[in-house]
Amino acid sequence: MKSKKNKGAVNKEGMPQTLSSTSMFTPCSFSPHLHTSKEDEQGGLIFQDGNLTSASLDALIQHLIPTTDYYPEKAYIFTFLLSSRLFIEPHELLSRVCHKCIEQQRLDDPVLDKSSQVTFLLNFFKALMKPAGCKEARIRKFGPKILQLLTEWTETFPYDFQEERMIGHLKDMIHRIAPCDEAYWKKMNQLLQTLNQKLATLSHGQEGIVKINAAVSDKLVAFKSKPPSIQREILSVCSDPYTLAQQLTHVELERLSHIGPEEFVQAFVHKDPLDGTKPCFSDQKTSNLEAYVKWFNRLCYLVATEICMPAKKKQRAQVIEFFIDVARECFNIGNFNSLMAIISGMNMSPVSRLKKTWSKVKTAKFFILEHQMDPTGNFYNYRTALRGAAHRSLTAHSNREKIVIPFFSLLIKDIYFLNEGCANRLPNGHVNFEKFLELAKQVGEFITWKQVECPFEQDANIIHYLHTAPIFTEDGLYLASYESESPENQTEKDRWKSLRSTILGKT
């Protein structure tokens, strides 16, 4: 295979340039235009109009591996590391990358097997024929590039390195290049220290979410005709809709920060038809993604609970108007996930049937927000607003303007249909890389958004309430709704009677 050159990816000193995460992931800079070489010149890589569209898995792995004069584009690295786990587990991929590097760069010391005189003589004469310092010079060119690749892998997919095998491969590679330059030992230690810190932070966040979910499950209440005095309501905790919208944004960004890009792929992983053994992930690693979906559902039920809980119509109307203002501020911030959760909560049947309550509400602002999130035309209005927020984020001068929190369930749905609508492999067995370029665009944009630091001051009291306040079950919501405004037809009357019997023990 001929040497691969990509001058745009390597600077004058031969070190790969480090791009910011924004320039790496945003669609405007995502460039699948890697090479214009034909297939026979690129060892099985298929290009169309200069864009890589398909290749064998082996060819894609080879294309990932740096040499003394080649380094893959960041866009390619992200796309391949994201999608390769559908065909090969990360530890196996890293093992193959390291093995190929050792083989191609001749990082193994000559083995002088004295039991074989022929082998001994061959190795002896090979050593004599090598120019002095040839290996060291080669490693000095290659070393920074393989270190950069390993650094990008640990930074973008840190969860991969929770496996000891991954750390083992990483250390083995460093041990082979480090003797040529002590600086490699320092870089190696820095890389491992940064990785350990990141994994510790992510692990701490995951443990916190688990504890929160456990606490919430204990507080799922069916219904109480008169909430006990210790049961607070949202307006007693936060009466300012702007503040609540900001605290919801805190929760969203905190939970998003724990979702790894690989979870979007692992959520839809299937058995590779060319792998006769087993799926890459028998135990799908999507816990952070699932926890985020549960948060959306909790917020829906919390909104509905807060509306149905007050005994008086005037108070219920006040809570509805409060959440309308919260939702509007979420829209202005760019927090579309909380916005949709609030609208969904207000559209739940136990809430929407409260006609007397809604008659007291100024609904003009609510209808505007509903229009923005209308599912008609595959959520055309929402997608237009999302593009506007994404553009604002690209040109932002502050973290406040950078916030883009997409309606997460729709993002998952888009990725699902992209995955189901296109085959992972083509009929000739090649990997359908064109599909994974599109997947990387969608996931990469999301990764950029989730890295934004929340600019609002955190209020621990409000956030604690959002995470732990008791919420009604679906039956509890219906019963509370019927107790507030009597059933209107026989079906509702029968359900009310059944709920009062099963939940309250009354007839």
PDB file of C-alpha atoms in Angstrom, residues 117-354:
ATOM      1  CA  GLN A 117      21.549 -20.111  13.075  1.00  0.00           C
ATOM      2  CA  VAL A 118      19.851 -18.894   9.872  1.00  0.00           C
ATOM      3  CA  THR A 119      17.487 -16.552  11.741  1.00  0.00           C
ATOM      4  CA  PHE A 120      20.357 -15.269  13.867  1.00  0.00           C
ATOM      5  CA  LEU A 121      22.511 -14.439  10.823  1.00  0.00           C
ATOM      6  CA  LEU A 122      19.630 -12.765   8.958  1.00  0.00           C
ATOM      7  CA  ASN A 123      18.829 -10.501  11.898  1.00  0.00           C
ATOM      8  CA  PHE A 124      22.514  -9.740  12.395  1.00  0.00           C
ATOM      9  CA  PHE A 125      23.047  -8.618   8.782  1.00  0.00           C
ATOM     10  CA  LYS A 126      19.759  -6.619   8.784  1.00  0.00           C
ATOM     11  CA  ALA A 127      20.999  -4.697  11.814  1.00  0.00           C
ATOM     12  CA  LEU A 128      24.322  -3.993  10.090  1.00  0.00           C
ATOM     13  CA  MET A 129      22.610  -2.664   6.960  1.00  0.00           C
ATOM     14  CA  LYS A 130      20.368  -0.191   8.845  1.00  0.00           C
ATOM     15  CA  PRO A 131      21.667   3.407   8.891  1.00  0.00           C
ATOM     16  CA  ALA A 132      22.560   4.601  12.371  1.00  0.00           C
ATOM     17  CA  GLY A 133      19.635   6.165  14.129  1.00  0.00           C
ATOM     18  CA  CYS A 134      17.184   5.080  11.382  1.00  0.00           C
ATOM     19  CA  LYS A 135      14.676   3.577  13.805  1.00  0.00           C
ATOM     20  CA  GLU A 136      14.928   6.498  16.226  1.00  0.00           C
ATOM     21  CA  ALA A 137      14.375   9.021  13.429  1.00  0.00           C
ATOM     22  CA  ARG A 138      11.359   7.111  12.195  1.00  0.00           C
ATOM     23  CA  ILE A 139       9.845   6.892  15.671  1.00  0.00           C
ATOM     24  CA  ARG A 140      10.396  10.616  16.260  1.00  0.00           C
ATOM     25  CA  LYS A 141       8.247  11.267  13.183  1.00  0.00           C
ATOM     26  CA  PHE A 142       5.669   8.601  13.963  1.00  0.00           C
ATOM     27  CA  GLY A 143       5.496   8.988  17.756  1.00  0.00           C
ATOM     28  CA  PRO A 144       3.700  12.358  17.943  1.00  0.00           C
ATOM     29  CA  LYS A 145       1.081  11.147  15.471  1.00  0.00           C
ATOM     30  CA  ILE A 146       0.162   7.919  17.276  1.00  0.00           C
ATOM     31  CA  LEU A 147       0.098   9.872  20.559  1.00  0.00           C
ATOM     32  CA  GLN A 148      -2.282  12.372  18.982  1.00  0.00           C
ATOM     33  CA  LEU A 149      -4.568   9.589  17.742  1.00  0.00           C
ATOM     34  CA  LEU A 150      -4.665   7.981  21.190  1.00  0.00           C
ATOM     35  CA  THR A 151      -5.325  11.378  22.784  1.00  0.00           C
ATOM     36  CA  GLU A 152      -8.265  12.082  20.464  1.00  0.00           C
ATOM     37  CA  TRP A 153      -9.680   8.627  21.162  1.00  0.00           C
ATOM     38  CA  THR A 154      -9.496   9.080  24.964  1.00  0.00           C
ATOM     39  CA  GLU A 155     -10.959  12.590  24.818  1.00  0.00           C
ATOM     40  CA  THR A 156     -13.914  11.793  22.558  1.00  0.00           C
ATOM     41  CA  PHE A 157     -14.743   8.246  23.685  1.00  0.00           C
ATOM     42  CA  PRO A 158     -13.481   8.046  27.288  1.00  0.00           C
ATOM     43  CA  TYR A 159     -15.954   5.297  28.240  1.00  0.00           C
ATOM     44  CA  ASP A 160     -14.074   2.929  25.903  1.00  0.00           C
ATOM     45  CA  PHE A 161     -11.134   3.080  28.313  1.00  0.00           C
ATOM     46  CA  GLN A 162     -13.057   1.777  31.295  1.00  0.00           C
ATOM     47  CA  GLU A 163     -11.808  -1.613  30.101  1.00  0.00           C
ATOM     48  CA  GLU A 164      -8.390  -2.656  31.404  1.00  0.00           C
ATOM     49  CA  ARG A 165      -7.564  -4.146  28.007  1.00  0.00           C
ATOM     50  CA  MET A 166      -7.800  -0.685  26.421  1.00  0.00           C
ATOM     51  CA  ILE A 167      -5.391   0.800  28.959  1.00  0.00           C
ATOM     52  CA  GLY A 168      -3.071  -2.164  28.436  1.00  0.00           C
ATOM     53  CA  HIS A 169      -2.888  -1.602  24.662  1.00  0.00           C
ATOM     54  CA  LEU A 170      -2.336   2.114  25.211  1.00  0.00           C
ATOM     55  CA  LYS A 171       0.551   1.575  27.631  1.00  0.00           C
ATOM     56  CA  ASP A 172       2.134  -1.072  25.410  1.00  0.00           C
ATOM     57  CA  MET A 173       2.279   1.334  22.476  1.00  0.00           C
ATOM     58  CA  ILE A 174       3.867   4.071  24.584  1.00  0.00           C
ATOM     59  CA  HIS A 175       6.484   1.661  25.945  1.00  0.00           C
ATOM     60  CA  ARG A 176       7.573   0.931  22.398  1.00  0.00           C
ATOM     61  CA  ILE A 177       8.134   4.556  21.381  1.00  0.00           C
ATOM     62  CA  ALA A 178       9.098   6.151  24.693  1.00  0.00           C
ATOM     63  CA  PRO A 179      12.760   4.956  24.811  1.00  0.00           C
ATOM     64  CA  CYS A 180      13.505   7.291  21.890  1.00  0.00           C
ATOM     65  CA  ASP A 181      12.308  10.401  23.715  1.00  0.00           C
ATOM     66  CA  GLU A 182      11.619  10.958  27.420  1.00  0.00           C
ATOM     67  CA  ALA A 183       8.966  13.503  26.484  1.00  0.00           C
ATOM     68  CA  TYR A 184       6.726  10.614  25.441  1.00  0.00           C
ATOM     69  CA  TRP A 185       6.680   9.341  29.038  1.00  0.00           C
ATOM     70  CA  LYS A 186       5.479  12.743  30.232  1.00  0.00           C
ATOM     71  CA  LYS A 187       2.808  12.917  27.538  1.00  0.00           C
ATOM     72  CA  MET A 188       1.725   9.392  28.394  1.00  0.00           C
ATOM     73  CA  ASN A 189       1.363  10.234  32.087  1.00  0.00           C
ATOM     74  CA  GLN A 190      -0.527  13.415  31.256  1.00  0.00           C
ATOM     75  CA  LEU A 191      -2.861  11.494  28.930  1.00  0.00           C
ATOM     76  CA  LEU A 192      -3.595   8.856  31.583  1.00  0.00           C
ATOM     77  CA  GLN A 193      -4.066  11.451  34.310  1.00  0.00           C
ATOM     78  CA  THR A 194      -6.536  13.432  32.194  1.00  0.00           C
ATOM     79  CA  LEU A 195      -8.377  10.243  31.256  1.00  0.00           C
ATOM     80  CA  ASN A 196      -8.619   9.077  34.874  1.00  0.00           C
ATOM     81  CA  GLN A 197      -9.960  12.463  35.971  1.00  0.00           C
ATOM     82  CA  LYS A 198     -12.573  12.440  33.220  1.00  0.00           C
ATOM     83  CA  LEU A 199     -13.682   8.894  33.991  1.00  0.00           C
ATOM     84  CA  ALA A 200     -13.887   9.718  37.711  1.00  0.00           C
ATOM     85  CA  THR A 201     -16.059  12.755  36.961  1.00  0.00           C
ATOM     86  CA  LEU A 202     -18.333  10.761  34.653  1.00  0.00           C
ATOM     87  CA  SER A 203     -18.587   7.922  37.168  1.00  0.00           C
ATOM     88  CA  HIS A 204     -19.478  10.346  39.963  1.00  0.00           C
ATOM     89  CA  GLY A 205     -22.190  11.855  37.782  1.00  0.00           C
ATOM     90  CA  GLN A 206     -23.615   8.443  36.945  1.00  0.00           C
ATOM     91  CA  GLU A 207     -23.719   7.483  40.645  1.00  0.00           C
ATOM     92  CA  GLY A 208     -25.542  10.725  41.400  1.00  0.00           C
ATOM     93  CA  ILE A 209     -28.180  10.002  38.753  1.00  0.00           C
ATOM     94  CA  VAL A 210     -28.680   6.486  40.118  1.00  0.00           C
ATOM     95  CA  LYS A 211     -29.209   7.865  43.638  1.00  0.00           C
ATOM     96  CA  ILE A 212     -31.659  10.464  42.340  1.00  0.00           C
ATOM     97  CA  ASN A 213     -33.633   7.850  40.407  1.00  0.00           C
ATOM     98  CA  ALA A 214     -33.766   5.619  43.499  1.00  0.00           C
ATOM     99  CA  ALA A 215     -35.063   8.498  45.616  1.00  0.00           C
ATOM    100  CA  VAL A 216     -37.651   9.428  43.007  1.00  0.00           C
ATOM    101  CA  SER A 217     -38.991   5.879  42.684  1.00  0.00           C
ATOM    102  CA  ASP A 218     -39.731   5.873  46.414  1.00  0.00           C
ATOM    103  CA  LYS A 219     -41.727   9.082  46.063  1.00  0.00           C
ATOM    104  CA  LEU A 220     -44.012   8.061  43.188  1.00  0.00           C
ATOM    105  CA  VAL A 221     -47.400   8.594  44.812  1.00  0.00           C
ATOM    106  CA  ALA A 222     -50.762   7.452  43.546  1.00  0.00           C
ATOM    107  CA  PHE A 223     -52.952  10.179  44.986  1.00  0.00           C
ATOM    108  CA  LYS A 224     -53.762  11.882  48.238  1.00  0.00           C
ATOM    109  CA  SER A 225     -56.965  13.891  48.416  1.00  0.00           C
ATOM    110  CA  LYS A 226     -55.226  16.484  50.563  1.00  0.00           C
ATOM    111  CA  PRO A 227     -51.426  16.567  50.172  1.00  0.00           C
ATOM    112  CA  PRO A 228     -49.715  16.558  53.572  1.00  0.00           C
ATOM    113  CA  SER A 229     -48.325  19.818  54.896  1.00  0.00           C
ATOM    114  CA  ILE A 230     -44.764  18.716  54.119  1.00  0.00           C
ATOM    115  CA  GLN A 231     -45.701  18.439  50.415  1.00  0.00           C
ATOM    116  CA  ARG A 232     -44.485  21.653  48.855  1.00  0.00           C
ATOM    117  CA  GLU A 233     -45.555  22.959  45.461  1.00  0.00           C
ATOM    118  CA  ILE A 234     -43.368  24.478  42.784  1.00  0.00           C
ATOM    119  CA  LEU A 235     -44.542  28.069  43.327  1.00  0.00           C
ATOM    120  CA  SER A 236     -43.428  27.931  46.960  1.00  0.00           C
ATOM    121  CA  VAL A 237     -39.955  26.856  45.816  1.00  0.00           C
ATOM    122  CA  CYS A 238     -39.591  29.122  42.782  1.00  0.00           C
ATOM    123  CA  SER A 239     -42.133  31.742  41.729  1.00  0.00           C
ATOM    124  CA  ASP A 240     -40.008  33.266  38.959  1.00  0.00           C
ATOM    125  CA  PRO A 241     -40.462  31.502  35.571  1.00  0.00           C
ATOM    126  CA  TYR A 242     -37.134  32.836  34.265  1.00  0.00           C
ATOM    127  CA  THR A 243     -35.253  31.334  37.196  1.00  0.00           C
ATOM    128  CA  LEU A 244     -36.981  27.966  36.830  1.00  0.00           C
ATOM    129  CA  ALA A 245     -36.206  27.863  33.097  1.00  0.00           C
ATOM    130  CA  GLN A 246     -32.549  28.527  33.906  1.00  0.00           C
ATOM    131  CA  GLN A 247     -32.468  25.775  36.545  1.00  0.00           C
ATOM    132  CA  LEU A 248     -34.088  23.343  34.106  1.00  0.00           C
ATOM    133  CA  THR A 249     -31.300  24.212  31.681  1.00  0.00           C
ATOM    134  CA  HIS A 250     -28.776  23.365  34.410  1.00  0.00           C
ATOM    135  CA  VAL A 251     -30.356  19.926  34.837  1.00  0.00           C
ATOM    136  CA  GLU A 252     -30.485  19.301  31.083  1.00  0.00           C
ATOM    137  CA  LEU A 253     -26.839  20.213  30.447  1.00  0.00           C
ATOM    138  CA  GLU A 254     -25.653  18.240  33.484  1.00  0.00           C
ATOM    139  CA  ARG A 255     -27.416  15.094  32.312  1.00  0.00           C
ATOM    140  CA  LEU A 256     -26.363  15.571  28.701  1.00  0.00           C
ATOM    141  CA  SER A 257     -22.723  15.850  29.741  1.00  0.00           C
ATOM    142  CA  HIS A 258     -22.692  12.159  30.754  1.00  0.00           C
ATOM    143  CA  ILE A 259     -23.957  10.826  27.417  1.00  0.00           C
ATOM    144  CA  GLY A 260     -21.129   9.450  25.281  1.00  0.00           C
ATOM    145  CA  PRO A 261     -21.445   9.679  21.485  1.00  0.00           C
ATOM    146  CA  GLU A 262     -21.105   5.903  21.256  1.00  0.00           C
ATOM    147  CA  GLU A 263     -24.417   5.436  23.084  1.00  0.00           C
ATOM    148  CA  PHE A 264     -26.309   6.602  19.995  1.00  0.00           C
ATOM    149  CA  VAL A 265     -24.758   3.725  18.036  1.00  0.00           C
ATOM    150  CA  GLN A 266     -24.977   1.147  20.812  1.00  0.00           C
ATOM    151  CA  ALA A 267     -28.688   1.870  21.262  1.00  0.00           C
ATOM    152  CA  PHE A 268     -29.396   0.345  17.848  1.00  0.00           C
ATOM    153  CA  VAL A 269     -26.637  -2.250  17.553  1.00  0.00           C
ATOM    154  CA  HIS A 270     -27.526  -5.457  15.731  1.00  0.00           C
ATOM    155  CA  LYS A 271     -25.612  -8.625  15.053  1.00  0.00           C
ATOM    156  CA  ASP A 272     -23.129  -8.046  12.230  1.00  0.00           C
ATOM    157  CA  PRO A 273     -24.111 -10.499   9.457  1.00  0.00           C
ATOM    158  CA  LEU A 274     -20.424 -11.108   8.677  1.00  0.00           C
ATOM    159  CA  ASP A 275     -19.626 -11.952  12.292  1.00  0.00           C
ATOM    160  CA  GLY A 276     -20.478 -15.572  13.003  1.00  0.00           C
ATOM    161  CA  THR A 277     -19.929 -15.312  16.752  1.00  0.00           C
ATOM    162  CA  LYS A 278     -21.966 -12.730  18.629  1.00  0.00           C
ATOM    163  CA  PRO A 279     -23.131  -9.094  18.589  1.00  0.00           C
ATOM    164  CA  CYS A 280     -20.525  -6.496  19.484  1.00  0.00           C
ATOM    165  CA  PHE A 281     -22.559  -5.498  22.540  1.00  0.00           C
ATOM    166  CA  SER A 282     -24.639  -8.162  24.218  1.00  0.00           C
ATOM    167  CA  ASP A 283     -25.076  -5.787  27.152  1.00  0.00           C
ATOM    168  CA  GLN A 284     -25.936  -2.475  25.510  1.00  0.00           C
ATOM    169  CA  LYS A 285     -24.152   0.411  27.126  1.00  0.00           C
ATOM    170  CA  THR A 286     -26.820   3.100  26.974  1.00  0.00           C
ATOM    171  CA  SER A 287     -27.505   3.850  30.640  1.00  0.00           C
ATOM    172  CA  ASN A 288     -26.883   7.607  30.379  1.00  0.00           C
ATOM    173  CA  LEU A 289     -29.094   7.932  27.337  1.00  0.00           C
ATOM    174  CA  GLU A 290     -31.872   5.994  29.054  1.00  0.00           C
ATOM    175  CA  ALA A 291     -31.526   8.098  32.209  1.00  0.00           C
ATOM    176  CA  TYR A 292     -31.976  11.252  30.145  1.00  0.00           C
ATOM    177  CA  VAL A 293     -35.167   9.928  28.562  1.00  0.00           C
ATOM    178  CA  LYS A 294     -36.452   9.106  32.071  1.00  0.00           C
ATOM    179  CA  TRP A 295     -35.726  12.700  33.115  1.00  0.00           C
ATOM    180  CA  PHE A 296     -37.926  13.978  30.249  1.00  0.00           C
ATOM    181  CA  ASN A 297     -40.774  11.710  31.374  1.00  0.00           C
ATOM    182  CA  ARG A 298     -40.364  12.806  34.974  1.00  0.00           C
ATOM    183  CA  LEU A 299     -40.589  16.477  34.009  1.00  0.00           C
ATOM    184  CA  CYS A 300     -43.800  15.776  32.046  1.00  0.00           C
ATOM    185  CA  TYR A 301     -45.381  14.120  35.087  1.00  0.00           C
ATOM    186  CA  LEU A 302     -44.071  16.790  37.463  1.00  0.00           C
ATOM    187  CA  VAL A 303     -45.777  19.529  35.419  1.00  0.00           C
ATOM    188  CA  ALA A 304     -49.050  17.563  35.314  1.00  0.00           C
ATOM    189  CA  THR A 305     -48.839  16.823  39.052  1.00  0.00           C
ATOM    190  CA  GLU A 306     -48.265  20.485  39.935  1.00  0.00           C
ATOM    191  CA  ILE A 307     -51.320  21.481  37.880  1.00  0.00           C
ATOM    192  CA  CYS A 308     -53.661  18.770  39.189  1.00  0.00           C
ATOM    193  CA  MET A 309     -52.601  19.036  42.842  1.00  0.00           C
ATOM    194  CA  PRO A 310     -54.217  22.363  43.919  1.00  0.00           C
ATOM    195  CA  ALA A 311     -57.802  22.017  45.107  1.00  0.00           C
ATOM    196  CA  LYS A 312     -58.928  25.425  43.818  1.00  0.00           C
ATOM    197  CA  LYS A 313     -59.513  26.269  40.168  1.00  0.00           C
ATOM    198  CA  LYS A 314     -57.833  29.667  40.473  1.00  0.00           C
ATOM    199  CA  GLN A 315     -54.636  28.099  41.830  1.00  0.00           C
ATOM    200  CA  ARG A 316     -54.567  25.504  39.067  1.00  0.00           C
ATOM    201  CA  ALA A 317     -54.911  28.235  36.441  1.00  0.00           C
ATOM    202  CA  GLN A 318     -52.089  30.164  38.104  1.00  0.00           C
ATOM    203  CA  VAL A 319     -49.792  27.106  37.902  1.00  0.00           C
ATOM    204  CA  ILE A 320     -50.651  26.597  34.219  1.00  0.00           C
ATOM    205  CA  GLU A 321     -49.825  30.231  33.390  1.00  0.00           C
ATOM    206  CA  PHE A 322     -46.594  29.933  35.357  1.00  0.00           C
ATOM    207  CA  PHE A 323     -45.479  26.893  33.329  1.00  0.00           C
ATOM    208  CA  ILE A 324     -46.445  28.635  30.088  1.00  0.00           C
ATOM    209  CA  ASP A 325     -44.015  31.427  31.005  1.00  0.00           C
ATOM    210  CA  VAL A 326     -41.360  28.879  31.969  1.00  0.00           C
ATOM    211  CA  ALA A 327     -41.807  27.133  28.609  1.00  0.00           C
ATOM    212  CA  ARG A 328     -41.540  30.412  26.719  1.00  0.00           C
ATOM    213  CA  GLU A 329     -38.268  31.251  28.474  1.00  0.00           C
ATOM    214  CA  CYS A 330     -36.962  27.740  27.721  1.00  0.00           C
ATOM    215  CA  PHE A 331     -37.670  28.473  24.045  1.00  0.00           C
ATOM    216  CA  ASN A 332     -35.763  31.767  24.253  1.00  0.00           C
ATOM    217  CA  ILE A 333     -32.805  30.057  25.951  1.00  0.00           C
ATOM    218  CA  GLY A 334     -32.707  27.258  23.351  1.00  0.00           C
ATOM    219  CA  ASN A 335     -33.767  24.551  25.810  1.00  0.00           C
ATOM    220  CA  PHE A 336     -36.171  22.694  23.534  1.00  0.00           C
ATOM    221  CA  ASN A 337     -36.183  19.480  25.576  1.00  0.00           C
ATOM    222  CA  SER A 338     -37.617  21.109  28.701  1.00  0.00           C
ATOM    223  CA  LEU A 339     -39.969  23.116  26.494  1.00  0.00           C
ATOM    224  CA  MET A 340     -41.418  19.969  24.952  1.00  0.00           C
ATOM    225  CA  ALA A 341     -41.633  18.211  28.328  1.00  0.00           C
ATOM    226  CA  ILE A 342     -43.661  21.118  29.768  1.00  0.00           C
ATOM    227  CA  ILE A 343     -46.003  21.233  26.756  1.00  0.00           C
ATOM    228  CA  SER A 344     -46.405  17.444  26.887  1.00  0.00           C
ATOM    229  CA  GLY A 345     -47.245  17.619  30.583  1.00  0.00           C
ATOM    230  CA  MET A 346     -49.909  20.268  29.979  1.00  0.00           C
ATOM    231  CA  ASN A 347     -51.343  18.199  27.120  1.00  0.00           C
ATOM    232  CA  MET A 348     -51.722  15.027  29.196  1.00  0.00           C
ATOM    233  CA  SER A 349     -55.379  14.004  29.320  1.00  0.00           C
ATOM    234  CA  PRO A 350     -55.824  14.545  33.088  1.00  0.00           C
ATOM    235  CA  VAL A 351     -54.726  18.182  32.563  1.00  0.00           C
ATOM    236  CA  SER A 352     -56.295  18.965  29.187  1.00  0.00           C
ATOM    237  CA  ARG A 353     -59.746  17.802  30.396  1.00  0.00           C
ATOM    238  CA  LEU A 354     -59.815  20.522  33.100  1.00  0.00           C
TER     239      LEU A 354
END
